[in-house]
Short mmCIF file of C-alpha atoms in Angstrom, two decimals:
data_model
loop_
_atom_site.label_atom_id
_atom_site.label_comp_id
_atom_site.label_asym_id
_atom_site.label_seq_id
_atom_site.Cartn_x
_atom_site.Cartn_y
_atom_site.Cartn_z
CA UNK Y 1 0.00 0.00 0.00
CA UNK Y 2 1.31 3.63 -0.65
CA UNK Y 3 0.44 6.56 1.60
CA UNK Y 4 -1.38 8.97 -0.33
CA UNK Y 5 -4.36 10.44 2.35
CA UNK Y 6 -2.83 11.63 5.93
CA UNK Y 7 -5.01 12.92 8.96
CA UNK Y 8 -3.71 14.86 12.05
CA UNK Y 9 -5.73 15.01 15.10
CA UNK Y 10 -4.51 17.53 17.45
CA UNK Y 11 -2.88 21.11 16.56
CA UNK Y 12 -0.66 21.53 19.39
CA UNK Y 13 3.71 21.87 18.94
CA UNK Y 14 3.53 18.29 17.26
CA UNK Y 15 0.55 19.11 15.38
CA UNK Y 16 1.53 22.27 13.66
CA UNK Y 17 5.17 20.90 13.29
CA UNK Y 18 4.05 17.46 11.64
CA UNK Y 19 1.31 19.45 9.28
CA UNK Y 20 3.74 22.38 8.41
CA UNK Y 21 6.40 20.05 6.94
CA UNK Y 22 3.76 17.35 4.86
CA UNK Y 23 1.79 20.70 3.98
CA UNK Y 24 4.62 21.86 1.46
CA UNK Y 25 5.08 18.38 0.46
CA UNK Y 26 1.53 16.80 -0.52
CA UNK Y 27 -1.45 17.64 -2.35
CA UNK Y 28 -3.63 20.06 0.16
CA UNK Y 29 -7.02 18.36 0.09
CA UNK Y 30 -4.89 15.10 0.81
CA UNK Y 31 -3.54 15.88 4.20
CA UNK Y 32 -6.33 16.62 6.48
CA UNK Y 33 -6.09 18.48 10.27
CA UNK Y 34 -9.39 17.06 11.96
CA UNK Y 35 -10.65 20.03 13.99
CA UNK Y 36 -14.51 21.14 15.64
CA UNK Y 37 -16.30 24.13 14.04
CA UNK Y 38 -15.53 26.50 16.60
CA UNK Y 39 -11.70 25.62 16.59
CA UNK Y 40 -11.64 25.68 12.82
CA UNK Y 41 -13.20 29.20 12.21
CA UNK Y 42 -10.04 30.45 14.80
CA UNK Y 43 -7.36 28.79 12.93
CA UNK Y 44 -8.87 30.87 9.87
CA UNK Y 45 -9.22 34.19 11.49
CA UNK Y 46 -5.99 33.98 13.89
CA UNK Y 47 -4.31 31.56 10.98
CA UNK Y 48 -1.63 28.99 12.66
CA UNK Y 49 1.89 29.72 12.12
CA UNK Y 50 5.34 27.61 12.24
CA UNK Y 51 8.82 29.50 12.53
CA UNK Y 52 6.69 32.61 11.58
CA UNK Y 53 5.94 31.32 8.62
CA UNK Y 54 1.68 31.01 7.97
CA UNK Y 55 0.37 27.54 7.84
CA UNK Y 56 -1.95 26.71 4.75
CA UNK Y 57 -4.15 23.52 6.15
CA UNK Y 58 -6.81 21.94 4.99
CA UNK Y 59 -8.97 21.23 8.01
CA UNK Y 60 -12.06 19.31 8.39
CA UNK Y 61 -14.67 19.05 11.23
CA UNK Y 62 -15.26 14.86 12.71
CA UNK Y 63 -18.85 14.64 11.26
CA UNK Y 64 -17.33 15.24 7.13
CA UNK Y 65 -17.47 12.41 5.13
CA UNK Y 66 -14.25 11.92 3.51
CA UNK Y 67 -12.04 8.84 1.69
CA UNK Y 68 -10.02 7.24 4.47
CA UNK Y 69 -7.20 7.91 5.80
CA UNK Y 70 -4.17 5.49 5.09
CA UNK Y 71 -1.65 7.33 7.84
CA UNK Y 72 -3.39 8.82 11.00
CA UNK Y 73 -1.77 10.41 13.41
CA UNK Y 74 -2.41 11.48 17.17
CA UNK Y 75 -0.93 14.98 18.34
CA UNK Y 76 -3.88 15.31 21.05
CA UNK Y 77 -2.70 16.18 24.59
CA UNK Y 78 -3.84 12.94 27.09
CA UNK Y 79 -6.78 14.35 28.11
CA UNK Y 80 -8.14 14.84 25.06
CA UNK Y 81 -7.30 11.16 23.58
CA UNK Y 82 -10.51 9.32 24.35
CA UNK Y 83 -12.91 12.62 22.35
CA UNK Y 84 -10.30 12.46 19.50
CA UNK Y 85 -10.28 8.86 19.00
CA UNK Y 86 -14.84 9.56 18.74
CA UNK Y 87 -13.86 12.06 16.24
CA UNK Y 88 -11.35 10.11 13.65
CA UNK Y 89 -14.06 7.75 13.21
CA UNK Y 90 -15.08 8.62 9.65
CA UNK Y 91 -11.64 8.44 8.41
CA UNK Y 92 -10.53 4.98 9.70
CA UNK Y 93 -10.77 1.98 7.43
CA UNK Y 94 -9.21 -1.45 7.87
CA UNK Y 95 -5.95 -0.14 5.91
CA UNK Y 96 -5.49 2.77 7.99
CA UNK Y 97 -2.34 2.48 9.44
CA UNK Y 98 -1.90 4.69 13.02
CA UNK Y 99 0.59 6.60 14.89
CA UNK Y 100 0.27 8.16 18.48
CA UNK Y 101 2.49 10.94 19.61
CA UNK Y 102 1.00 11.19 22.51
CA UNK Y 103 3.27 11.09 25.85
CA UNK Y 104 3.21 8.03 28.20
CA UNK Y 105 3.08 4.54 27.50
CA UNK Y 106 -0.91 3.28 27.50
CA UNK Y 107 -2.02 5.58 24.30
CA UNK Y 108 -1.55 3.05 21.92
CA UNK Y 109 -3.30 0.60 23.90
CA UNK Y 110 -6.36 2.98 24.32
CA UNK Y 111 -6.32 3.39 20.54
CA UNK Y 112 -6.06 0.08 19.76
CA UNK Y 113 -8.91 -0.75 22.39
CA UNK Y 114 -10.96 1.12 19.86
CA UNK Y 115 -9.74 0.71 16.28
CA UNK Y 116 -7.64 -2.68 16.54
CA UNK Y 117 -4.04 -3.12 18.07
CA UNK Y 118 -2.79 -4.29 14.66
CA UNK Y 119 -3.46 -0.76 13.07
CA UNK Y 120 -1.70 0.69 15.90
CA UNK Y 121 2.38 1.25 15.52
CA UNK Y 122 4.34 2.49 18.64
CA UNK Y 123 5.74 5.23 18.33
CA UNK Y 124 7.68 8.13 20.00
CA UNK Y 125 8.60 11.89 19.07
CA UNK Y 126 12.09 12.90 20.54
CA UNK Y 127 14.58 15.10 19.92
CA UNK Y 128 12.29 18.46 19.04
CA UNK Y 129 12.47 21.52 21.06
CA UNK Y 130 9.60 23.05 19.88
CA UNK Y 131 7.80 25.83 21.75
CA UNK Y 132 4.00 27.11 21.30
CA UNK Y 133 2.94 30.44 22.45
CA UNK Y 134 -0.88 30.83 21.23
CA UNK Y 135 -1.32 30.15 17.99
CA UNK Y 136 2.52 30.70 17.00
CA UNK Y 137 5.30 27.99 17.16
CA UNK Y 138 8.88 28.29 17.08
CA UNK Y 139 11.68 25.63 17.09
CA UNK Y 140 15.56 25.11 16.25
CA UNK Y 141 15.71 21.13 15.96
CA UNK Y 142 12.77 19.31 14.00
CA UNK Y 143 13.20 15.69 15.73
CA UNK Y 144 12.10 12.92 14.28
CA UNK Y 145 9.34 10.49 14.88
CA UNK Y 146 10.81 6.46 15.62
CA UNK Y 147 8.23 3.76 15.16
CA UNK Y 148 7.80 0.10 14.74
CA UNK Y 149 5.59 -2.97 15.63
CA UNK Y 150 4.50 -3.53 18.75
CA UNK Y 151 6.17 -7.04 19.03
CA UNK Y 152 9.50 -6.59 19.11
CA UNK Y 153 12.22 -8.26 16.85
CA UNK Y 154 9.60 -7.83 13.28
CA UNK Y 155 9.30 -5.32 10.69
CA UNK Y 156 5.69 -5.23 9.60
CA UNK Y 157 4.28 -4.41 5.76
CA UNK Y 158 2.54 -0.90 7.64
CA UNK Y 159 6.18 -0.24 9.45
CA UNK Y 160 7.59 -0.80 5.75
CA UNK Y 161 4.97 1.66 4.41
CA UNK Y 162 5.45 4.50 6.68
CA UNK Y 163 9.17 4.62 6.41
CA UNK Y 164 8.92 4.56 3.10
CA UNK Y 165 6.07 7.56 2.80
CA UNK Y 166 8.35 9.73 5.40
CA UNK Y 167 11.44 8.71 3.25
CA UNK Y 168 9.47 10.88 0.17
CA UNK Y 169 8.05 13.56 2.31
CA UNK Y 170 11.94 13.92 3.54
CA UNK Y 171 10.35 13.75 7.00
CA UNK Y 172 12.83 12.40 10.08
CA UNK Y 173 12.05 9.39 11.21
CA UNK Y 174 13.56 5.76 12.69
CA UNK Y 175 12.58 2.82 12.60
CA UNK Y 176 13.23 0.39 15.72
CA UNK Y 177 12.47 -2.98 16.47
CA UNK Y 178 12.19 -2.65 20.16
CA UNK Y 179 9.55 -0.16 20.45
CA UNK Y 180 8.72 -1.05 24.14
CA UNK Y 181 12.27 -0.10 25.32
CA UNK Y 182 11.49 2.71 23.09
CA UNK Y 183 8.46 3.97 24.27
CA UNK Y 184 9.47 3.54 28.31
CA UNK Y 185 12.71 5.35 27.45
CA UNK Y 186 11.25 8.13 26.90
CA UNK Y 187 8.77 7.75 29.38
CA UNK Y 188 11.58 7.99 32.00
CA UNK Y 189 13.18 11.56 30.19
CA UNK Y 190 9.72 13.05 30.38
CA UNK Y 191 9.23 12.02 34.07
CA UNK Y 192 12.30 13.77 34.81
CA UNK Y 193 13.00 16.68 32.20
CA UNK Y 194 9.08 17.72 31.45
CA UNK Y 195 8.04 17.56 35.73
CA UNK Y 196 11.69 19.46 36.58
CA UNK Y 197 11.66 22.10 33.93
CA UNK Y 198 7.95 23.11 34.99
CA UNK Y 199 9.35 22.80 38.97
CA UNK Y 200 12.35 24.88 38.85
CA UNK Y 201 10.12 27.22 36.05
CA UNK Y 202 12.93 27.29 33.77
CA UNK Y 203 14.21 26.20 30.43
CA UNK Y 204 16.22 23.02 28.60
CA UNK Y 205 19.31 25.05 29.36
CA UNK Y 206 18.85 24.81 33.56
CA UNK Y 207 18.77 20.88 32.97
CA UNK Y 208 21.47 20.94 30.61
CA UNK Y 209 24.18 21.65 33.45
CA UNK Y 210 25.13 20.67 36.47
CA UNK Y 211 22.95 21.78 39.54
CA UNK Y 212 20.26 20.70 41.89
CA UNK Y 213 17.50 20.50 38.84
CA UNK Y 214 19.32 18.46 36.77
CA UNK Y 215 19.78 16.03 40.08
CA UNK Y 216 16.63 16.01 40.30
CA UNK Y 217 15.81 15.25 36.53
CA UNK Y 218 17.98 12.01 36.93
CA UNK Y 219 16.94 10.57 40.33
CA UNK Y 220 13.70 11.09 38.73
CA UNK Y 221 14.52 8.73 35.89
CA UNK Y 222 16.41 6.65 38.37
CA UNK Y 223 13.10 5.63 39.43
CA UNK Y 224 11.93 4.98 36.56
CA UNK Y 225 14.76 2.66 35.40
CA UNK Y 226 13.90 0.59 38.90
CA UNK Y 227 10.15 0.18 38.30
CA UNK Y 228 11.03 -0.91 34.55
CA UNK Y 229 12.22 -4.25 35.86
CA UNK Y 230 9.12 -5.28 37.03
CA UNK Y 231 7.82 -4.33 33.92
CA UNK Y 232 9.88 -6.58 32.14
CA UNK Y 233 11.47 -3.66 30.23
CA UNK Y 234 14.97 -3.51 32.43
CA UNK Y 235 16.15 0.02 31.38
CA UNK Y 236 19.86 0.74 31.93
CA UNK Y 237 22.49 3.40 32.99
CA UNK Y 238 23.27 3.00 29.29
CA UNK Y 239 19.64 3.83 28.04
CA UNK Y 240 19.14 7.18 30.52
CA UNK Y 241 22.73 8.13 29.16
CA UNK Y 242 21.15 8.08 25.72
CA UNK Y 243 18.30 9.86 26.56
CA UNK Y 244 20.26 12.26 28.74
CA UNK Y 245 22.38 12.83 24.80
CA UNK Y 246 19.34 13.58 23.16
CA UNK Y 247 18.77 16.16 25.52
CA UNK Y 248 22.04 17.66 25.21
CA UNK Y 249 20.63 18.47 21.73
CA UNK Y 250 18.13 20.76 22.11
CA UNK Y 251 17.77 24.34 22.65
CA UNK Y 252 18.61 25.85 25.79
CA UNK Y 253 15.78 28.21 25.71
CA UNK Y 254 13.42 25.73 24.88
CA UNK Y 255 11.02 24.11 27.26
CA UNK Y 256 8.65 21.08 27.46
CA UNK Y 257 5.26 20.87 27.07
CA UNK Y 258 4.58 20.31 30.97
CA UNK Y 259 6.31 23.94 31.80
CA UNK Y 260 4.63 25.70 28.69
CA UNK Y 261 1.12 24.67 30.72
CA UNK Y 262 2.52 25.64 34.34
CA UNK Y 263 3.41 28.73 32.72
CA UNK Y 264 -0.03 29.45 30.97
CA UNK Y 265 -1.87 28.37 34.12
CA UNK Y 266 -2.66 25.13 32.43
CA UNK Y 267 -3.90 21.85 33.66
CA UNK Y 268 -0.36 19.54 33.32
CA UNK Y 269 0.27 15.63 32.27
CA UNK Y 270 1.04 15.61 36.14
CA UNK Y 271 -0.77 12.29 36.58
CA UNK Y 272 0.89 10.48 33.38
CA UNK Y 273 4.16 10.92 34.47
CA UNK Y 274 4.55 11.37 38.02
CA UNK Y 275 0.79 9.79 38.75
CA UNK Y 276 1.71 6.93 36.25
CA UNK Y 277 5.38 6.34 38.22
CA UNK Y 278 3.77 6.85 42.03
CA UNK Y 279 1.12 4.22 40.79
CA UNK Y 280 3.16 1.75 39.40
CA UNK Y 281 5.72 1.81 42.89
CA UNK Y 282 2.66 1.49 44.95
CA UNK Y 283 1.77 -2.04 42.61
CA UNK Y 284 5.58 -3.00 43.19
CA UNK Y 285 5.92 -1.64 46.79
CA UNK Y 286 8.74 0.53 45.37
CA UNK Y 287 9.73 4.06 46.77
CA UNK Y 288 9.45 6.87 44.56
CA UNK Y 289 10.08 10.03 46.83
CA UNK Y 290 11.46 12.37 43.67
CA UNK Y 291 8.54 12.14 41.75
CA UNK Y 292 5.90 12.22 45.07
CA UNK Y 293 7.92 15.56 45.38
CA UNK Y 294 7.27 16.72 42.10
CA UNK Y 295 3.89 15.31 41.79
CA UNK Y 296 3.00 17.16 44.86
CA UNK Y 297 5.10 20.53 44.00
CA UNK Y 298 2.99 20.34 40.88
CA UNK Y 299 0.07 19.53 42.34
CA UNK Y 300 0.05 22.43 44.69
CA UNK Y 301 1.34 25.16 41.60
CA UNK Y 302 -1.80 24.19 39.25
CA UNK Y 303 -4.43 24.26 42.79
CA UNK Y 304 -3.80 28.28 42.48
CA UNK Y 305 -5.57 28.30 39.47
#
């Protein structure tokens, strides 16, 4: 199968970033941002722009009948997962192949609860600094999106056909054949780097060097690494030195999503990092005193709303 139709739910950093590079690259009517009324009529009069450049989309409200998509792909914020997956109904068929961006590990599951596992790749976005301020997004290093079957060790027809749509859209990407390692990889850097950043209200840069928040940011993944072997996942020094290199990376003034929302007085992904982590040590009778810290540091900031 070749990738000809693409649909993006969700216009957040990832949204706009995904949709402003496949914009310039495909047909118009065949790359479709799935969007409500009221949401659409804004991006029209306020327009959406990337790197201050203005984004021509082609949206389209959930209830529009419209060919299939064969590549879908999530960019929703958590909270909104379980409405977007109700409105991406018309344009899933049994070829559509999909990709979550979300944060966390349990979105593809949730999608796949819905639509099939098989149609669901794992996937993970890393190595972006991008950084939305209403409707205007600015960033230095694109990322890339890595992705691959769920069962680990396989390369599937659909993980075949997305490589090779991104390899003609010139779009970064990796495959990787041990997407659960993956995907709770960079589960542990957002635990530490996304929670910290928004604690210490700061930027990349502060976690970039040496000091007390980039202590933190480690014994934060440190407990991570420790609940991953009861997971059966057994994350290394090795693997948070990797992480801690794709870090190293990005921007210095750049910031994560979770300190963009503490700074805009938004409601955080408090509970799917450090509410996911505190969970999981309670089921393993593990201690996890950095992240209750930073759970409950958070907790308190987004209470004075």
């Amino acid at each position: 199968m070749e990738i000809k139709k693409v649909t993006i739910i969700g216009l957040g950093a990832l949204g706009i970033l995904f949709g402003n590079h496949l914009a310039k690259r495909m047909p118009k009517d065949d790359l479709r941002i799935i969007a409500d009324e009221k949401r659409i009529q804004k991006y029209k009069n306020e327009h959406v722009y990337c790197n201050g450049e203005k984004c021509d989309f082609h949206y389209v409200t959930p209830d529009e009948t419209c060919e299939p998509a064969d590549l879908l792909i999530f960019t929703v914020k958590y909270e909104g997962l379980h409405e977007a997956i109700q409105a991406v109904k018309n344009h899933v068929d049994e070829n559509t192949i999909i990709l979550s961006a979300l944060n966390g590990i349990t979105s593809e599951t949730i999608i796949g609860r819905t639509f099939g596992r098989d149609r669901v790749l794992f996937s993970v976005a890393q190595g972006m600094d991008a950084v939305k301020v209403g409707n205007k997004l600015t960033y230095d290093h694109m990322g890339m999106l890595v992705f691959g079957d769920q069962k680990s060790g396989i390369m599937s027809e659909s993980v075949k056909c997305v490589a090779a749509f991104f390899e003609k859209m010139d779009f970064p990407y990796q495959v990787d054949t041990k997407m659960d390692k993956r995907l709770w990889g960079k589960f542990m850097l957002n635990v530490g780097v996304n929670q910290t950043v928004a604690v210490f209200n700061s930027n990349y840069g502060e976690i970039q060097r040496e000091g007390e928040a980039r202590e933190t940011m480690i014994a934060a993944m440190r407990e991570v690494i420790a609940l991953s072997e009861y997971e059966g996942i057994h994350l290394t020094e090795a693997d948070l030195n990797y992480w801690l290199s794709v870090l190293a990376t990005l921007s210095p003034d750049g910031k994560p999503s979770m300190a963009q929302d503490v700074e805009a007085r938004r409601y955080s992904e408090v509970e799917l990092f450090a509410g996911t982590v505190l969970e999981l040590g309670e089921n393993y009778h593990i201690s996890t005193p950095v992240n209750k810290k930073l759970y409950d540091t958070i907790k308190s900031i987004e209470s004075s709303y």
